[in-house]
mmCIF file of C-alpha atoms in Angstrom:
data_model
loop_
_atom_site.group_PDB
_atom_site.id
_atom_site.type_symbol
_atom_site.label_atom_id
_atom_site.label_comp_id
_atom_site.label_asym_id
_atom_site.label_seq_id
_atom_site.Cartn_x
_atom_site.Cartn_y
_atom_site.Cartn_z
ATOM 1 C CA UNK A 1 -44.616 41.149 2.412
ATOM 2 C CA UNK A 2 -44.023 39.647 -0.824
ATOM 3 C CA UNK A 3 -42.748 36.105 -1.018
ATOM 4 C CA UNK A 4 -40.101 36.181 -3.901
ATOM 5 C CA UNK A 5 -39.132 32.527 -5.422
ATOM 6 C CA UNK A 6 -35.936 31.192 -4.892
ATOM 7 C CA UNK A 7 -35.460 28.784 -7.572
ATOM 8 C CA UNK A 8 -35.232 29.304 -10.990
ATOM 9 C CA UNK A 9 -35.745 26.535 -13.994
ATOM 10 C CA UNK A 10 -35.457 26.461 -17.140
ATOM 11 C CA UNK A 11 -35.934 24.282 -20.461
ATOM 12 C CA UNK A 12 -34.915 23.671 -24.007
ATOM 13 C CA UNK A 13 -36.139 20.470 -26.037
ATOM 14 C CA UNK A 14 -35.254 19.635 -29.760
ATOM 15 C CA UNK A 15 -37.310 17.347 -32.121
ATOM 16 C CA UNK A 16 -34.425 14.760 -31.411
ATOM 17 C CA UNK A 17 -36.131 14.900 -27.130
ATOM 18 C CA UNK A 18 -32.713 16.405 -26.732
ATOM 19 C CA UNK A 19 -32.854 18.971 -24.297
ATOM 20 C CA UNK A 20 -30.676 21.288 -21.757
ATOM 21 C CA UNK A 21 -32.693 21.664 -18.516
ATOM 22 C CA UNK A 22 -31.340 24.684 -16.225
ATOM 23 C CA UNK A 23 -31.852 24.554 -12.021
ATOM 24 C CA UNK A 24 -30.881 27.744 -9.775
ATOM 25 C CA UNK A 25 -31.145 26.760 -6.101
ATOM 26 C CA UNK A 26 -31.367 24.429 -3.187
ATOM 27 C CA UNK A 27 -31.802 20.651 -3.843
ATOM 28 C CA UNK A 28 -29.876 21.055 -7.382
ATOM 29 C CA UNK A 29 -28.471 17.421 -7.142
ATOM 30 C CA UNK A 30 -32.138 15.442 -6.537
ATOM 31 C CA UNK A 31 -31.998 14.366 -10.260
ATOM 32 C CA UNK A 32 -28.380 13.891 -10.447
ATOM 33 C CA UNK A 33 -28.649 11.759 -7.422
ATOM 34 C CA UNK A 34 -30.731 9.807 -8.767
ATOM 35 C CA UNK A 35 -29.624 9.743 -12.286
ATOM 36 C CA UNK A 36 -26.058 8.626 -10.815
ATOM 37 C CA UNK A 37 -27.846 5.840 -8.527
ATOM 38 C CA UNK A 38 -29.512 4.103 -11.671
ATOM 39 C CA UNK A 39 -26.762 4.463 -14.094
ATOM 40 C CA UNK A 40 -26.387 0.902 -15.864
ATOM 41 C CA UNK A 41 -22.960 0.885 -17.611
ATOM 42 C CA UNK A 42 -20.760 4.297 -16.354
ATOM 43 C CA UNK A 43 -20.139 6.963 -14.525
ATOM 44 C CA UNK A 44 -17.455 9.916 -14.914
ATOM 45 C CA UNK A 45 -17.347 12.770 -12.198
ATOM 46 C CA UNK A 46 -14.747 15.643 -11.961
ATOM 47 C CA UNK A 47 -15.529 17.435 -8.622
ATOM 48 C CA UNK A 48 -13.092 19.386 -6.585
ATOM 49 C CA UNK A 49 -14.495 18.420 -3.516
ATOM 50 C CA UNK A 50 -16.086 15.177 -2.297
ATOM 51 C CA UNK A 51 -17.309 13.467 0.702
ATOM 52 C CA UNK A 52 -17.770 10.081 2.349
ATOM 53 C CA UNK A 53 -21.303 9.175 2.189
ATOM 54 C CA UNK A 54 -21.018 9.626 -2.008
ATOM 55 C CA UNK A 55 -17.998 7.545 -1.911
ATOM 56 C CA UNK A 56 -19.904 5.162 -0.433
ATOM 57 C CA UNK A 57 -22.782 5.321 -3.570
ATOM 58 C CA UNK A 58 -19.804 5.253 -5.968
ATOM 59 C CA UNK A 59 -18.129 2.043 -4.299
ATOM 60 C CA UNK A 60 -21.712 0.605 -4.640
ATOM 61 C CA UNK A 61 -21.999 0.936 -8.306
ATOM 62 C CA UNK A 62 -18.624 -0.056 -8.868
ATOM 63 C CA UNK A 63 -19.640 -3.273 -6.813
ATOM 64 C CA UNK A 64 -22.085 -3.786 -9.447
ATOM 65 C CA UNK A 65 -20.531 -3.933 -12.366
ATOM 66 C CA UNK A 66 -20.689 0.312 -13.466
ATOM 67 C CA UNK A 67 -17.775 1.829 -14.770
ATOM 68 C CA UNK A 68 -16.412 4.662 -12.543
ATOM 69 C CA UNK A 69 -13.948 7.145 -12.559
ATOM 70 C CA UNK A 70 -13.909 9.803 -10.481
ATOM 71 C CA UNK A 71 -11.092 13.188 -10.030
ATOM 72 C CA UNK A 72 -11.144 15.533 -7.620
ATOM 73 C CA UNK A 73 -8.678 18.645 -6.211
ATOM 74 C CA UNK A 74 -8.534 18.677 -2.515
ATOM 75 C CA UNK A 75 -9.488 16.815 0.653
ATOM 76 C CA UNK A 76 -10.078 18.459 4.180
ATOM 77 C CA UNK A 77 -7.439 16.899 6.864
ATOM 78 C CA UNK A 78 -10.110 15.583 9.113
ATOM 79 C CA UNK A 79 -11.937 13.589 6.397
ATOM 80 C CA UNK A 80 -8.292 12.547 4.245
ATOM 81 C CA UNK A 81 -8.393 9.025 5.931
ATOM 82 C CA UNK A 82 -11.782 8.100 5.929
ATOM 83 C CA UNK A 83 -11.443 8.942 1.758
ATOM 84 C CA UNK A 84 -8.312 7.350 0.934
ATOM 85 C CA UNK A 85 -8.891 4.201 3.064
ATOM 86 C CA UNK A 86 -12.468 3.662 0.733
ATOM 87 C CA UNK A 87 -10.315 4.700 -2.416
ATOM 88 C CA UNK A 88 -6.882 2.615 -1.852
ATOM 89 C CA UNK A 89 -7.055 -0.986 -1.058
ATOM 90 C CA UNK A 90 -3.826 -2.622 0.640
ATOM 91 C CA UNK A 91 -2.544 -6.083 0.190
ATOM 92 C CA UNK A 92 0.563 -7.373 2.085
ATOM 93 C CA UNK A 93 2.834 -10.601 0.233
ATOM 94 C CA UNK A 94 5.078 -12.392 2.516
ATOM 95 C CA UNK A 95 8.222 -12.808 1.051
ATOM 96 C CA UNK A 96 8.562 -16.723 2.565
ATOM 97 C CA UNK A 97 12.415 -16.904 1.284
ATOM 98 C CA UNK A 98 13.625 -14.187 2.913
ATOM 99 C CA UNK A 99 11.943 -14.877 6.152
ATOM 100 C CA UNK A 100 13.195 -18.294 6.532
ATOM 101 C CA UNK A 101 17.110 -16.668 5.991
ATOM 102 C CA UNK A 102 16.273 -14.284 8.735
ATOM 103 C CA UNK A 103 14.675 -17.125 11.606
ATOM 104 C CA UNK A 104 17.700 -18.972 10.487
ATOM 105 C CA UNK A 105 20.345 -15.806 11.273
ATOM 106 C CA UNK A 106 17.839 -14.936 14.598
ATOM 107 C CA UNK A 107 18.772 -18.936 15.725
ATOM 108 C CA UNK A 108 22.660 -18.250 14.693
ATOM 109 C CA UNK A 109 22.527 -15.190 16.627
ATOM 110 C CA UNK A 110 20.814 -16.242 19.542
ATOM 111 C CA UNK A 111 22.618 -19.169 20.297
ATOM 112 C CA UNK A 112 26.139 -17.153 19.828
ATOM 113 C CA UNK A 113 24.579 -14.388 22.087
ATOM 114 C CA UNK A 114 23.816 -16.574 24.723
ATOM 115 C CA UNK A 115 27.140 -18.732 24.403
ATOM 116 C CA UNK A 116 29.199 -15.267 24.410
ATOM 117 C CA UNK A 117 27.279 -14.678 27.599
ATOM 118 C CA UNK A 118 27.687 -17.662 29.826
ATOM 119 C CA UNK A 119 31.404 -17.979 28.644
ATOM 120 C CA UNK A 120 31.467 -13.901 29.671
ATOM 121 C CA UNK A 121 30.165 -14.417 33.267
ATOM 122 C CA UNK A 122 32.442 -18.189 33.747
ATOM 123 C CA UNK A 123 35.411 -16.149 32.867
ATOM 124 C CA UNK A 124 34.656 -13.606 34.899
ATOM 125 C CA UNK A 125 33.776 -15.704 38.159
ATOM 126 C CA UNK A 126 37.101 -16.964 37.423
ATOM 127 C CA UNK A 127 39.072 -13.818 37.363
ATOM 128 C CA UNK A 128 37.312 -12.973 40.613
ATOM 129 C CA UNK A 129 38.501 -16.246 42.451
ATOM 130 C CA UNK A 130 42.072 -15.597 40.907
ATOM 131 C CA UNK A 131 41.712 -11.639 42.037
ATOM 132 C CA UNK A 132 44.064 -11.777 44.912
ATOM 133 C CA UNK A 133 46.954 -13.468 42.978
ATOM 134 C CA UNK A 134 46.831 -10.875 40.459
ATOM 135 C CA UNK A 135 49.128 -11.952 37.510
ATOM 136 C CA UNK A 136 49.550 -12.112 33.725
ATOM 137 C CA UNK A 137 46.752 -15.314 33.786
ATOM 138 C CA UNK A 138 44.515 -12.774 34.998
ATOM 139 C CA UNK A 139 45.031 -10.101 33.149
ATOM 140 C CA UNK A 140 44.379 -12.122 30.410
ATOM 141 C CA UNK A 141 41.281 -13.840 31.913
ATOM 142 C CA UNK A 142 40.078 -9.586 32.181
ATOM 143 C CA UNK A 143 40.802 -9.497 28.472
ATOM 144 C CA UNK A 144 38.645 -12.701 27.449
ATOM 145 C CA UNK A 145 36.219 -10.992 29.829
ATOM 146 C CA UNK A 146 36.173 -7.797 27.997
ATOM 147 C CA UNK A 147 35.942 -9.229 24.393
ATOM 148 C CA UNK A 148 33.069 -11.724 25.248
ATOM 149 C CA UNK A 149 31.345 -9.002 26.487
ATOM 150 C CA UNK A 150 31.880 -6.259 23.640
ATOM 151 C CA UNK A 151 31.165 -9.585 21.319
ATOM 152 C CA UNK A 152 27.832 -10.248 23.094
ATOM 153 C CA UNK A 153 26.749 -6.537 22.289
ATOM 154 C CA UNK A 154 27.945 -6.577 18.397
ATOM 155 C CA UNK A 155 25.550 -9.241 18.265
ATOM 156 C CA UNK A 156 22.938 -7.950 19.865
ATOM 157 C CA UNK A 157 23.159 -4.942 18.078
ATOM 158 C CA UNK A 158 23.391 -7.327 15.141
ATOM 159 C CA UNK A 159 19.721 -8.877 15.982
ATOM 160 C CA UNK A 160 18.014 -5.210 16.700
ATOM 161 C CA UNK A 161 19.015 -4.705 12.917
ATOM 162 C CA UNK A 162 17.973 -7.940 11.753
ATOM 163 C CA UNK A 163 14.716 -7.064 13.487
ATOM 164 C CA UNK A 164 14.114 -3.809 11.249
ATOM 165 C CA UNK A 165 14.143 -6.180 7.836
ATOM 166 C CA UNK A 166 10.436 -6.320 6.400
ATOM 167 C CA UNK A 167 9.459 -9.861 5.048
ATOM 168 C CA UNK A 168 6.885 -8.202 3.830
ATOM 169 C CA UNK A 169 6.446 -6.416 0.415
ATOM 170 C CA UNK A 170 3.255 -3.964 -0.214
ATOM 171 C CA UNK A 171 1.156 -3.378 -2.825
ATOM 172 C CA UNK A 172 -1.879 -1.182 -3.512
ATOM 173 C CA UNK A 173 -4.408 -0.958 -5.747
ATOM 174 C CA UNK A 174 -7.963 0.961 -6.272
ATOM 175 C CA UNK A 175 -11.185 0.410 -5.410
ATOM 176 C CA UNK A 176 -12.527 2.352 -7.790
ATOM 177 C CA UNK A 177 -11.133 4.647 -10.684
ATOM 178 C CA UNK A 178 -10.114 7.680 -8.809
ATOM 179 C CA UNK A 179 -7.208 10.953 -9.841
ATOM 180 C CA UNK A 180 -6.367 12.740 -7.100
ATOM 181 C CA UNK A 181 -5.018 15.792 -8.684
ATOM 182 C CA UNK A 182 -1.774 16.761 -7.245
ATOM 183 C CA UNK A 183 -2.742 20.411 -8.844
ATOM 184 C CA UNK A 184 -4.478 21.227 -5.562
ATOM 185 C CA UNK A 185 -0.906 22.579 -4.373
ATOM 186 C CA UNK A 186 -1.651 25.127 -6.962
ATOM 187 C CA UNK A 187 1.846 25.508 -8.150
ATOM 188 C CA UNK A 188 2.984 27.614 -10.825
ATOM 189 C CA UNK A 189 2.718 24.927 -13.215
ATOM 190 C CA UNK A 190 -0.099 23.585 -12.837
ATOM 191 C CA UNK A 191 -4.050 24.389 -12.581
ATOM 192 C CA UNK A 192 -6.719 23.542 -10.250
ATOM 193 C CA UNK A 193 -9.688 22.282 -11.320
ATOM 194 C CA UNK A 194 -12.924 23.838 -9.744
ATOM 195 C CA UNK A 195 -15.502 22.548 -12.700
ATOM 196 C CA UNK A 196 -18.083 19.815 -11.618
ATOM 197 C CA UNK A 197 -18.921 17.783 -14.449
ATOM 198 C CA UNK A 198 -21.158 14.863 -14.146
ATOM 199 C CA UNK A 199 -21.487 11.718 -17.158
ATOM 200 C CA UNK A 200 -23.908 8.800 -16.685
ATOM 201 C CA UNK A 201 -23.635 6.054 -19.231
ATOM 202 C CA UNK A 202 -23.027 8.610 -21.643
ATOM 203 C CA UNK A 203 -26.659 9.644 -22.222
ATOM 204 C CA UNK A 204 -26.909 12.148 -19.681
ATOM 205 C CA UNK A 205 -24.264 15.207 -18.409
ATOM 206 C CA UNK A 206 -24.073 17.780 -15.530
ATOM 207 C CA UNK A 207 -22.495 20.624 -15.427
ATOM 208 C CA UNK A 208 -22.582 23.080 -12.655
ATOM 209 C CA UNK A 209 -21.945 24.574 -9.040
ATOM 210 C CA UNK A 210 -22.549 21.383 -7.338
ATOM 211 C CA UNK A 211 -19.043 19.545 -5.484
ATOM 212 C CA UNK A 212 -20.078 15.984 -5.052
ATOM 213 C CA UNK A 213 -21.034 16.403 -1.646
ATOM 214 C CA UNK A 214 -23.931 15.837 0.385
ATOM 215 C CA UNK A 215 -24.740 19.521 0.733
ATOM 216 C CA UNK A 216 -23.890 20.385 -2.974
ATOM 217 C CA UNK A 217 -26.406 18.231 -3.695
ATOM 218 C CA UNK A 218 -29.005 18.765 -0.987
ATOM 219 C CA UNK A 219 -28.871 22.028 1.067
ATOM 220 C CA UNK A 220 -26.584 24.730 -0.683
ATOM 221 C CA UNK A 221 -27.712 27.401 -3.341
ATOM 222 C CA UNK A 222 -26.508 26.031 -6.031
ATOM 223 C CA UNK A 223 -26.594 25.445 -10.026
ATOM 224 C CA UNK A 224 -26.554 23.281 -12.726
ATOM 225 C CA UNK A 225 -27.466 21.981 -16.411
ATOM 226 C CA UNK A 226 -28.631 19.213 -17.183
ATOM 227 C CA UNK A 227 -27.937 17.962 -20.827
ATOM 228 C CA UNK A 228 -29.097 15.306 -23.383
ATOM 229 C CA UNK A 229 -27.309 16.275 -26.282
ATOM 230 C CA UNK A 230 -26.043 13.365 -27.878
ATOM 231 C CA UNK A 231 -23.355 14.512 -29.839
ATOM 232 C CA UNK A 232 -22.287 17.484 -27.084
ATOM 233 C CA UNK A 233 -21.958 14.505 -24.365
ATOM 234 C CA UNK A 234 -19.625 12.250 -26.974
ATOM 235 C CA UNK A 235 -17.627 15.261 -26.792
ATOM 236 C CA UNK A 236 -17.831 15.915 -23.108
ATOM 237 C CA UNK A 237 -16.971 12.163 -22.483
ATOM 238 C CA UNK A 238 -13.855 12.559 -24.820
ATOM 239 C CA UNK A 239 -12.638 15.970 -22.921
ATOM 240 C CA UNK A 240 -13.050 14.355 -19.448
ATOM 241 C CA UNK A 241 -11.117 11.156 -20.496
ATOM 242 C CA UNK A 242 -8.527 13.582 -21.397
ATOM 243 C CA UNK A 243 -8.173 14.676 -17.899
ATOM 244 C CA UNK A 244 -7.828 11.690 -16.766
ATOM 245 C CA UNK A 245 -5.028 10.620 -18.973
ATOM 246 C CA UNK A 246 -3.554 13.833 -18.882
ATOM 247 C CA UNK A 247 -0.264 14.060 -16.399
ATOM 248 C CA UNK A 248 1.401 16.909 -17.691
ATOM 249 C CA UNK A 249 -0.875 19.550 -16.662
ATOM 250 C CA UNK A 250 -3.280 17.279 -14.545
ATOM 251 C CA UNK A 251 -0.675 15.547 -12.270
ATOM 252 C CA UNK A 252 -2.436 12.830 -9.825
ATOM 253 C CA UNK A 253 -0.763 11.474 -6.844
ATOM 254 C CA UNK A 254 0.837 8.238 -6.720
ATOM 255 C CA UNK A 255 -1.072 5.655 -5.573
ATOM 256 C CA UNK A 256 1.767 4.105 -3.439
ATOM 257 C CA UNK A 257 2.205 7.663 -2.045
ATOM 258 C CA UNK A 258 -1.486 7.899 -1.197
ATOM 259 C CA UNK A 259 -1.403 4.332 0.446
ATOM 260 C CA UNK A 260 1.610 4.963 2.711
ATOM 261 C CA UNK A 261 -0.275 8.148 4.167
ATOM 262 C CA UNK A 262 -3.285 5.752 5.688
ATOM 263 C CA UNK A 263 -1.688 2.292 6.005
ATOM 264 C CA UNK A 264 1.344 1.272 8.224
ATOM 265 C CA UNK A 265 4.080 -1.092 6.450
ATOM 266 C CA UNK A 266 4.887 -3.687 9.495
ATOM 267 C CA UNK A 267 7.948 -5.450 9.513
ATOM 268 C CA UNK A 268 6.858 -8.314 11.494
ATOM 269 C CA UNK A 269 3.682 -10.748 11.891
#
């Protein structure tokens, strides 16, 4: 039986050492990998899918100072947490003004709901002991009764509300450089992006098969070119900018959107 290979390479080199390098099969992203992991200054990555563990290499780099920005199309449900937690950051601000209103109208309310009370239940002993000789003084004693009562539940009902008010106000902000294309709905009106385009420090550029996952890179059959054309990647680096910049036909998510999805927005301490 006759092994047949099952990879296929293939290179072009000009007398600048520019060259386009060609890969056909499994272990496709080794050099990008590594390219990516020693890039000094940037890195730009379109990719309709992506994964955790790359995050993680991405966060790394952007921990030291590289320039990232990364888009991508879609995110499974069981991994949407995991990637928006790493991509959003949340910061809560106490608004200290507004919270010292409120403890004073909680104090207000408390002491009038617990005066309302006692008065209720004196009254009423009252109209008990008075029961017998049922007259127009108790009838009226009933009344007091009645309104101290309903008055004791407006306010309560006034402190469940007063509960509900956030002192807080939310804000969030990126981790790193990210687009999360809204176009992944794949509405009439927009497009879905399925290229993978790679750009490190703007010397080197991959385009391809590969989704910047851990099995585009390592396991699946999969392609890609690998380019050193100066001028080609200038252009490359201009055309994925665009994309980025780009909300009319390349609509991202907002980031407040995004951040509501994984965080929770307490009202209280």
């Amino acid at each position: 039986m006759q092994i047949k290979k099952n990879n296929f390479y293939f290179k072009s080199q000009n007398n600048k050492n520019e060259s386009i390098e060609v890969y056909v099969g499994q272990s496709s992203g080794k050099q990008l990998n590594s390219d990516i992991l020693n890039a000094k200054n940037e890195v730009l990555i379109i990719s309709p899918y992506i994964d955790e563990s790359k995050l993680d290499d991405l966060i790394r780099l952007k921990n030291r100072g590289v320039n990232v920005r990364l888009a991508f199309s879609d995110l499974r449900t069981n991994q949407k947490t995991k990637i928006l937690r790493k991509l959003v950051r949340q910061k809560r601000h106490t608004d200290q003004k507004l919270k010292e209103e409120l403890l004073k109208k909680r104090n207000i309310f408390n002491i009038l709901s617990f005066s309302t009370l006692i008065l209720g239940f004196v009254f009423l002993f009252f109209s008990v002991l008075n029961f017998e000789n049922f007259d127009l003084k108790t009838v009226i004693t009933l009344v007091i009764v009645s309104l101290l009562f309903y008055g004791f539940y407006k306010i309560d009902s006034k402190k469940k509300e007063l509960a509900k008010t956030s002192i807080y106000r939310y804000e969030y902000s990126e981790k790193i450089d990210f687009k999360y294309l809204r176009n992944n709905f794949r509405s009439h009106d927009s497009m879905f992006i399925h290229s993978k385009i790679y750009v490190i420090d703007r010397e080197i550029a991959y385009i391809g098969s590969m989704n910047y996952t851990n099995n585009g890179f390592t396991s699946n059959f999969e392609t890609r070119v690998r380019i050193t054309h100066s001028e080609k990647i200038k252009e490359l680096v201009a055309f994925i900018h665009n994309i980025f910049d780009d909300e009319y036909n390349f609509k991202s998510h907002e980031l407040a959107f995004l951040g509501k999805q994984v965080y929770s927005e307490e009202n209280k301490e």
